[in-house]
């Protein structure tokens, strides 16, 4: 990290920190196009800069001279495609951090996503709303309610001005407003917004989609906190069933492929969940939270606990984490045996047999 010497900066050019927009004092030596104040370089590096450092160079340096208008247009299209890729990449990284509870680390990545969105779509586009909502959620996670309200106000105003805002964006907006009112202990207003979240998510994706389950989950948390256990239990069950059906469909599809092509056993090279990294992190957070509540509840319902354990086991298996998959499956099997649930015992044992067969295949191949 090199120090910036003010006399070396061209007259009239203002260099700002990538994170806080304060006057810059340092420049990244790897890309030489990213500037920082005295405190934020490390935060940006850990959050996102390490991953996109070299990708920023063509975006922040002068475009080369082109011999024709056709070449110039092609160069501009490539530049815009790079920015669109970085919009989604930074957004996914920030989302993943938030679902993992790393709210402060998520902020620089979310700011990058917002900045690229402004460059591509303009200052008043509805495409800015997802980035505002990420920043609001990160602020709530850090206990900065006033800052979260500012981001949510910007998101609301942008949505109000838009004539083509999607149901998915409306869903995200109401979900974050629900989280804000939960933080402010205004549970009546929180329930209103989460109900709207579920409505818009259902319109966009369907009532049984995993993207709708987040609204049910946060609504269940409200009722659980208010000690309305019957309602909370119903909603937690809905969340568990949505994720179980989704993960089980992917697991069964994988088994069918292997039945048709036995030589593929043990040769998965990529994550088979059908989710991106942020969605994987969201699934783990939701399901482990539901499991913790189920196991600590005064009225334990073994079948519901087994359902969540099975879902987590299949999820980790599809994420190629066999040790975690075996851990949750073994817990599910033990509970099913204690309760003498024959069907659950058979299903979990079959799942463990698949893992064992895969491990044996790997072991024999290495001999």
Tab-separated table of C-alpha atoms in Angstrom:
chain	number	residue	atom	x	y	z
A	1	UNK	CA	0.000	0.000	0.000
A	2	UNK	CA	1.696	3.204	-1.211
A	3	UNK	CA	1.199	6.610	0.369
A	4	UNK	CA	-0.289	9.311	-1.898
A	5	UNK	CA	1.711	12.523	-2.154
A	6	UNK	CA	-0.662	15.478	-2.652
A	7	UNK	CA	1.737	17.328	-4.986
A	8	UNK	CA	1.776	14.304	-7.320
A	9	UNK	CA	-2.012	14.381	-7.804
A	10	UNK	CA	-3.146	16.322	-10.925
A	11	UNK	CA	-4.708	19.677	-10.122
A	12	UNK	CA	-8.478	19.518	-9.777
A	13	UNK	CA	-8.557	15.751	-9.239
A	14	UNK	CA	-9.984	14.571	-5.915
A	15	UNK	CA	-9.036	11.075	-4.742
A	16	UNK	CA	-11.535	9.513	-2.323
A	17	UNK	CA	-11.520	6.490	-0.054
A	18	UNK	CA	-13.224	3.479	-1.618
A	19	UNK	CA	-15.225	2.804	1.561
A	20	UNK	CA	-16.016	6.127	3.266
A	21	UNK	CA	-15.297	8.660	0.473
A	22	UNK	CA	-13.017	10.681	2.745
A	23	UNK	CA	-9.887	12.200	1.151
A	24	UNK	CA	-7.577	9.355	0.155
A	25	UNK	CA	-4.115	8.920	1.645
A	26	UNK	CA	-3.089	5.553	0.201
A	27	UNK	CA	-3.359	3.638	-3.073
A	28	UNK	CA	-3.459	-0.138	-3.655
A	29	UNK	CA	-0.096	-1.134	-5.158
A	30	UNK	CA	-1.588	-4.205	-6.889
A	31	UNK	CA	-4.079	-2.371	-9.100
A	32	UNK	CA	-3.043	1.303	-8.597
A	33	UNK	CA	-6.631	2.434	-9.274
A	34	UNK	CA	-8.176	2.034	-5.793
A	35	UNK	CA	-7.693	4.615	-3.057
A	36	UNK	CA	-8.223	4.610	0.703
A	37	UNK	CA	-8.162	6.801	3.773
A	38	UNK	CA	-5.826	5.837	6.619
A	39	UNK	CA	-8.107	3.146	8.097
A	40	UNK	CA	-10.219	1.343	5.473
A	41	UNK	CA	-7.773	-0.483	3.199
A	42	UNK	CA	-7.715	-3.633	5.347
A	43	UNK	CA	-11.519	-3.740	5.657
A	44	UNK	CA	-12.004	-3.474	1.883
A	45	UNK	CA	-9.306	-6.066	1.170
A	46	UNK	CA	-10.859	-8.634	3.514
A	47	UNK	CA	-14.383	-7.980	2.257
A	48	UNK	CA	-14.036	-7.827	-1.534
A	49	UNK	CA	-10.965	-6.083	-2.944
A	50	UNK	CA	-8.742	-9.171	-2.829
A	51	UNK	CA	-11.271	-10.927	-5.090
A	52	UNK	CA	-11.733	-8.128	-7.641
A	53	UNK	CA	-8.458	-6.179	-7.495
A	54	UNK	CA	-7.265	-6.972	-11.028
A	55	UNK	CA	-10.796	-6.777	-12.468
A	56	UNK	CA	-10.954	-3.082	-11.565
A	57	UNK	CA	-7.998	-2.060	-13.724
A	58	UNK	CA	-9.787	-2.018	-17.131
A	59	UNK	CA	-12.790	-0.273	-15.536
A	60	UNK	CA	-10.777	2.577	-14.034
A	61	UNK	CA	-8.170	3.265	-16.680
A	62	UNK	CA	-8.603	5.149	-19.938
A	63	UNK	CA	-10.011	3.166	-22.831
A	64	UNK	CA	-7.521	2.463	-25.635
A	65	UNK	CA	-7.763	4.196	-29.008
A	66	UNK	CA	-10.052	2.348	-31.428
A	67	UNK	CA	-9.679	2.375	-35.190
A	68	UNK	CA	-13.410	2.368	-35.909
A	69	UNK	CA	-16.779	3.154	-34.349
A	70	UNK	CA	-17.603	-0.560	-34.421
A	71	UNK	CA	-14.530	-1.365	-32.309
A	72	UNK	CA	-15.383	1.454	-29.904
A	73	UNK	CA	-18.938	0.174	-29.409
A	74	UNK	CA	-17.595	-3.326	-28.850
A	75	UNK	CA	-15.173	-1.981	-26.234
A	76	UNK	CA	-17.997	-0.145	-24.447
A	77	UNK	CA	-20.143	-3.299	-24.431
A	78	UNK	CA	-17.302	-5.301	-22.915
A	79	UNK	CA	-16.833	-2.628	-20.248
A	80	UNK	CA	-20.522	-2.721	-19.360
A	81	UNK	CA	-20.513	-6.533	-19.206
A	82	UNK	CA	-17.595	-6.428	-16.773
A	83	UNK	CA	-19.483	-3.976	-14.584
A	84	UNK	CA	-22.642	-6.120	-14.658
A	85	UNK	CA	-20.595	-9.170	-13.668
A	86	UNK	CA	-19.093	-7.250	-10.744
A	87	UNK	CA	-22.554	-6.032	-9.678
A	88	UNK	CA	-23.756	-9.605	-9.183
A	89	UNK	CA	-20.466	-10.907	-7.815
A	90	UNK	CA	-20.149	-8.177	-5.158
A	91	UNK	CA	-23.841	-8.550	-4.275
A	92	UNK	CA	-23.513	-12.316	-3.779
A	93	UNK	CA	-20.362	-11.933	-1.663
A	94	UNK	CA	-22.044	-9.307	0.546
A	95	UNK	CA	-25.162	-11.473	0.920
A	96	UNK	CA	-23.056	-14.449	1.962
A	97	UNK	CA	-21.305	-12.415	4.654
A	98	UNK	CA	-24.651	-11.191	5.998
A	99	UNK	CA	-26.104	-14.705	6.191
A	100	UNK	CA	-22.939	-15.783	8.009
A	101	UNK	CA	-23.415	-12.967	10.528
A	102	UNK	CA	-20.367	-10.986	9.271
A	103	UNK	CA	-22.240	-7.718	8.869
A	104	UNK	CA	-19.299	-5.325	9.077
A	105	UNK	CA	-17.312	-7.331	6.529
A	106	UNK	CA	-20.305	-7.217	4.148
A	107	UNK	CA	-20.389	-3.401	3.918
A	108	UNK	CA	-17.499	-2.785	1.452
A	109	UNK	CA	-18.770	-5.494	-0.919
A	110	UNK	CA	-22.303	-4.042	-0.789
A	111	UNK	CA	-20.922	-0.542	-1.451
A	112	UNK	CA	-19.095	-1.837	-4.529
A	113	UNK	CA	-22.321	-3.400	-5.811
A	114	UNK	CA	-24.135	-0.088	-5.288
A	115	UNK	CA	-21.386	1.884	-7.038
A	116	UNK	CA	-21.351	-0.381	-10.094
A	117	UNK	CA	-25.155	-0.284	-10.256
A	118	UNK	CA	-25.049	3.507	-10.361
A	119	UNK	CA	-22.470	3.436	-13.145
A	120	UNK	CA	-24.534	1.041	-15.272
A	121	UNK	CA	-28.148	2.006	-14.474
A	122	UNK	CA	-27.989	5.631	-13.282
A	123	UNK	CA	-28.675	7.310	-9.950
A	124	UNK	CA	-32.456	6.763	-9.780
A	125	UNK	CA	-32.869	3.258	-11.215
A	126	UNK	CA	-34.802	0.607	-9.317
A	127	UNK	CA	-31.747	-1.617	-9.902
A	128	UNK	CA	-30.095	0.237	-6.999
A	129	UNK	CA	-32.678	-1.049	-4.500
A	130	UNK	CA	-31.119	-4.502	-3.792
A	131	UNK	CA	-27.803	-2.831	-2.864
A	132	UNK	CA	-29.561	-0.315	-0.581
A	133	UNK	CA	-31.325	-3.211	1.123
A	134	UNK	CA	-28.077	-5.123	1.627
A	135	UNK	CA	-26.515	-2.056	3.243
A	136	UNK	CA	-29.598	-1.624	5.433
A	137	UNK	CA	-29.467	-5.245	6.590
A	138	UNK	CA	-25.748	-4.977	7.322
A	139	UNK	CA	-26.387	-1.786	9.315
A	140	UNK	CA	-29.107	-3.512	11.336
A	141	UNK	CA	-26.719	-6.366	12.064
A	142	UNK	CA	-24.218	-3.857	13.453
A	143	UNK	CA	-26.905	-2.195	15.571
A	144	UNK	CA	-26.905	1.004	13.475
A	145	UNK	CA	-30.666	1.485	13.215
A	146	UNK	CA	-30.563	5.116	12.067
A	147	UNK	CA	-28.203	4.283	9.206
A	148	UNK	CA	-30.400	1.330	8.239
A	149	UNK	CA	-33.436	3.635	8.114
A	150	UNK	CA	-31.565	5.997	5.778
A	151	UNK	CA	-30.788	3.198	3.322
A	152	UNK	CA	-34.357	1.880	3.535
A	153	UNK	CA	-35.736	5.390	2.901
A	154	UNK	CA	-33.601	5.599	-0.249
A	155	UNK	CA	-34.871	2.180	-1.331
A	156	UNK	CA	-38.519	3.111	-0.657
A	157	UNK	CA	-38.236	6.399	-2.529
A	158	UNK	CA	-36.632	4.685	-5.515
A	159	UNK	CA	-39.413	2.067	-5.595
A	160	UNK	CA	-42.126	4.738	-5.319
A	161	UNK	CA	-40.685	6.607	-8.324
A	162	UNK	CA	-40.422	3.444	-10.415
A	163	UNK	CA	-43.156	2.201	-12.724
A	164	UNK	CA	-41.614	-1.225	-13.362
A	165	UNK	CA	-40.554	-2.500	-9.944
A	166	UNK	CA	-40.746	-6.303	-9.806
A	167	UNK	CA	-42.572	-8.366	-7.195
A	168	UNK	CA	-39.211	-9.796	-6.130
A	169	UNK	CA	-37.878	-6.304	-5.326
A	170	UNK	CA	-41.081	-5.409	-3.450
A	171	UNK	CA	-40.609	-8.619	-1.449
A	172	UNK	CA	-37.028	-7.745	-0.487
A	173	UNK	CA	-38.040	-4.214	0.487
A	174	UNK	CA	-40.837	-5.378	2.792
A	175	UNK	CA	-38.585	-8.074	4.306
A	176	UNK	CA	-35.977	-5.507	5.266
A	177	UNK	CA	-38.615	-3.126	6.586
A	178	UNK	CA	-39.894	-6.030	8.680
A	179	UNK	CA	-36.385	-6.603	10.065
A	180	UNK	CA	-36.098	-2.888	10.856
A	181	UNK	CA	-39.310	-2.899	12.879
A	182	UNK	CA	-38.259	-6.086	14.656
A	183	UNK	CA	-35.096	-4.264	15.735
A	184	UNK	CA	-37.274	-1.360	16.933
A	185	UNK	CA	-39.572	-3.780	18.840
A	186	UNK	CA	-42.577	-2.643	16.788
A	187	UNK	CA	-43.877	-6.139	16.112
A	188	UNK	CA	-47.248	-5.046	14.714
A	189	UNK	CA	-45.576	-3.061	11.938
A	190	UNK	CA	-43.025	-5.853	11.441
A	191	UNK	CA	-45.807	-8.412	10.917
A	192	UNK	CA	-47.465	-6.126	8.362
A	193	UNK	CA	-44.299	-5.838	6.272
A	194	UNK	CA	-43.395	-9.524	6.523
A	195	UNK	CA	-46.911	-10.465	5.425
A	196	UNK	CA	-46.382	-8.230	2.381
A	197	UNK	CA	-42.987	-9.848	1.835
A	198	UNK	CA	-44.636	-13.274	1.700
A	199	UNK	CA	-47.349	-11.984	-0.639
A	200	UNK	CA	-44.939	-10.430	-3.153
A	201	UNK	CA	-42.513	-13.374	-2.956
A	202	UNK	CA	-45.413	-15.765	-3.593
A	203	UNK	CA	-46.453	-13.712	-6.636
A	204	UNK	CA	-42.887	-13.746	-7.952
A	205	UNK	CA	-41.811	-17.306	-7.142
A	206	UNK	CA	-44.756	-19.280	-5.693
A	207	UNK	CA	-45.818	-20.050	-2.138
A	208	UNK	CA	-43.548	-23.103	-1.828
A	209	UNK	CA	-40.353	-21.547	-3.172
A	210	UNK	CA	-37.249	-21.244	-0.990
A	211	UNK	CA	-37.167	-17.495	-1.756
A	212	UNK	CA	-40.544	-17.190	-0.033
A	213	UNK	CA	-39.411	-19.142	3.029
A	214	UNK	CA	-37.403	-16.225	4.463
A	215	UNK	CA	-40.600	-14.262	5.114
A	216	UNK	CA	-42.162	-17.231	6.924
A	217	UNK	CA	-38.969	-17.642	8.959
A	218	UNK	CA	-38.804	-14.046	10.191
A	219	UNK	CA	-42.550	-14.050	10.901
A	220	UNK	CA	-42.125	-17.245	12.932
A	221	UNK	CA	-39.357	-15.569	14.933
A	222	UNK	CA	-41.745	-12.755	15.889
A	223	UNK	CA	-44.426	-15.156	17.129
A	224	UNK	CA	-41.799	-17.227	18.942
A	225	UNK	CA	-40.564	-14.105	20.729
A	226	UNK	CA	-44.155	-13.233	21.660
A	227	UNK	CA	-44.562	-16.811	23.023
A	228	UNK	CA	-47.335	-17.616	20.541
A	229	UNK	CA	-45.921	-21.100	20.126
A	230	UNK	CA	-48.710	-22.667	18.044
A	231	UNK	CA	-48.390	-20.051	15.290
A	232	UNK	CA	-44.589	-20.103	15.458
A	233	UNK	CA	-44.545	-23.912	15.265
A	234	UNK	CA	-46.765	-23.883	12.164
A	235	UNK	CA	-44.531	-21.348	10.417
A	236	UNK	CA	-41.277	-23.106	11.356
A	237	UNK	CA	-42.749	-26.343	10.009
A	238	UNK	CA	-43.631	-24.561	6.751
A	239	UNK	CA	-40.065	-23.291	6.429
A	240	UNK	CA	-38.608	-26.744	7.146
A	241	UNK	CA	-40.887	-28.446	4.621
A	242	UNK	CA	-40.075	-25.927	1.868
A	243	UNK	CA	-36.336	-26.479	2.318
A	244	UNK	CA	-36.718	-30.244	2.711
A	245	UNK	CA	-38.662	-30.517	-0.547
A	246	UNK	CA	-36.139	-28.374	-2.393
A	247	UNK	CA	-33.046	-30.210	-1.119
A	248	UNK	CA	-34.641	-33.635	-1.448
A	249	UNK	CA	-35.560	-32.961	-5.092
A	250	UNK	CA	-31.911	-32.190	-5.879
A	251	UNK	CA	-30.715	-35.196	-3.906
A	252	UNK	CA	-33.135	-37.572	-5.659
A	253	UNK	CA	-32.135	-36.150	-9.048
A	254	UNK	CA	-28.494	-36.864	-8.223
A	255	UNK	CA	-29.355	-40.457	-7.251
A	256	UNK	CA	-31.258	-40.963	-10.520
A	257	UNK	CA	-28.306	-39.698	-12.557
A	258	UNK	CA	-26.013	-42.089	-10.743
A	259	UNK	CA	-28.404	-44.989	-11.254
A	260	UNK	CA	-28.264	-44.321	-15.010
A	261	UNK	CA	-24.483	-43.726	-14.994
A	262	UNK	CA	-22.886	-45.736	-12.160
A	263	UNK	CA	-19.413	-44.583	-13.202
A	264	UNK	CA	-20.279	-41.085	-11.901
A	265	UNK	CA	-20.393	-42.303	-8.285
A	266	UNK	CA	-18.037	-40.194	-6.224
A	267	UNK	CA	-17.102	-37.955	-9.135
A	268	UNK	CA	-19.015	-34.789	-8.243
A	269	UNK	CA	-16.695	-31.856	-8.870
A	270	UNK	CA	-19.093	-28.995	-8.129
A	271	UNK	CA	-21.738	-28.031	-5.588
A	272	UNK	CA	-25.029	-29.814	-6.445
A	273	UNK	CA	-27.452	-27.650	-4.435
A	274	UNK	CA	-28.452	-25.445	-7.369
A	275	UNK	CA	-27.792	-22.447	-5.086
A	276	UNK	CA	-25.132	-19.774	-5.110
A	277	UNK	CA	-22.829	-19.254	-2.105
A	278	UNK	CA	-25.131	-16.674	-0.520
A	279	UNK	CA	-28.157	-18.970	-0.787
A	280	UNK	CA	-26.151	-21.845	0.694
A	281	UNK	CA	-25.272	-19.613	3.646
A	282	UNK	CA	-28.922	-18.513	3.987
A	283	UNK	CA	-30.120	-22.136	4.011
A	284	UNK	CA	-27.623	-23.096	6.714
A	285	UNK	CA	-28.520	-20.082	8.845
A	286	UNK	CA	-32.283	-20.641	8.608
A	287	UNK	CA	-32.182	-24.400	9.157
A	288	UNK	CA	-29.685	-24.333	12.047
A	289	UNK	CA	-31.765	-21.592	13.706
A	290	UNK	CA	-34.940	-23.652	13.354
A	291	UNK	CA	-33.104	-26.724	14.682
A	292	UNK	CA	-31.816	-24.810	17.704
A	293	UNK	CA	-35.320	-23.558	18.497
A	294	UNK	CA	-36.823	-27.020	17.995
A	295	UNK	CA	-34.283	-28.673	20.292
A	296	UNK	CA	-34.578	-26.046	23.032
A	297	UNK	CA	-38.366	-25.787	22.938
A	298	UNK	CA	-40.361	-26.781	25.989
A	299	UNK	CA	-42.505	-29.035	23.817
A	300	UNK	CA	-40.090	-31.130	21.749
A	301	UNK	CA	-41.534	-32.616	18.577
A	302	UNK	CA	-39.149	-35.404	17.463
A	303	UNK	CA	-40.541	-35.725	13.925
A	304	UNK	CA	-40.036	-32.014	13.273
A	305	UNK	CA	-36.477	-32.217	14.632
A	306	UNK	CA	-35.727	-35.231	12.413
A	307	UNK	CA	-37.100	-33.345	9.386
A	308	UNK	CA	-34.677	-30.446	9.947
A	309	UNK	CA	-31.754	-32.815	10.631
A	310	UNK	CA	-32.464	-34.718	7.401
A	311	UNK	CA	-32.661	-31.472	5.442
A	312	UNK	CA	-29.335	-30.256	6.822
A	313	UNK	CA	-27.731	-33.645	6.142
A	314	UNK	CA	-28.800	-33.608	2.477
A	315	UNK	CA	-27.857	-29.945	2.109
A	316	UNK	CA	-24.303	-30.507	3.358
A	317	UNK	CA	-23.993	-33.628	1.227
A	318	UNK	CA	-24.941	-31.677	-1.881
A	319	UNK	CA	-22.434	-29.010	-0.799
A	320	UNK	CA	-19.827	-31.815	-0.813
A	321	UNK	CA	-19.314	-31.688	2.946
A	322	UNK	CA	-19.736	-35.376	3.784
A	323	UNK	CA	-18.524	-35.101	7.379
A	324	UNK	CA	-21.229	-32.558	8.268
A	325	UNK	CA	-23.801	-34.584	6.331
A	326	UNK	CA	-22.944	-37.717	8.344
A	327	UNK	CA	-23.067	-35.753	11.603
A	328	UNK	CA	-26.623	-34.509	11.045
A	329	UNK	CA	-27.798	-37.818	9.553
A	330	UNK	CA	-26.432	-39.748	12.527
A	331	UNK	CA	-28.274	-37.444	14.913
A	332	UNK	CA	-31.468	-37.954	12.910
A	333	UNK	CA	-31.003	-41.739	12.940
A	334	UNK	CA	-30.401	-41.839	16.688
A	335	UNK	CA	-33.550	-39.809	17.387
A	336	UNK	CA	-35.614	-41.928	14.964
A	337	UNK	CA	-34.407	-45.086	16.718
A	338	UNK	CA	-35.257	-43.663	20.136
A	339	UNK	CA	-38.776	-42.813	18.973
A	340	UNK	CA	-39.113	-46.051	16.941
A	341	UNK	CA	-40.007	-44.230	13.732
A	342	UNK	CA	-39.493	-47.004	11.176
A	343	UNK	CA	-39.912	-44.936	8.009
A	344	UNK	CA	-37.542	-42.184	9.182
A	345	UNK	CA	-34.988	-44.812	10.271
A	346	UNK	CA	-35.060	-46.429	6.836
A	347	UNK	CA	-34.747	-43.113	4.963
A	348	UNK	CA	-31.835	-41.884	7.070
A	349	UNK	CA	-30.062	-45.251	6.963
A	350	UNK	CA	-30.373	-45.325	3.167
A	351	UNK	CA	-28.832	-41.865	3.044
A	352	UNK	CA	-25.925	-42.933	5.270
A	353	UNK	CA	-25.399	-45.976	3.042
A	354	UNK	CA	-25.013	-43.689	0.024
A	355	UNK	CA	-22.307	-41.697	1.817
A	356	UNK	CA	-20.541	-44.885	2.933
A	357	UNK	CA	-20.593	-46.302	-0.613
A	358	UNK	CA	-19.139	-43.071	-1.956
A	359	UNK	CA	-16.368	-43.058	0.668
A	360	UNK	CA	-15.534	-46.714	-0.098
A	361	UNK	CA	-15.358	-45.882	-3.806
A	362	UNK	CA	-12.885	-43.072	-3.112
A	363	UNK	CA	-10.832	-45.281	-0.770
A	364	UNK	CA	-10.566	-48.116	-3.330
A	365	UNK	CA	-9.656	-45.699	-6.093
A	366	UNK	CA	-6.764	-44.317	-4.034
A	367	UNK	CA	-5.292	-47.778	-3.363
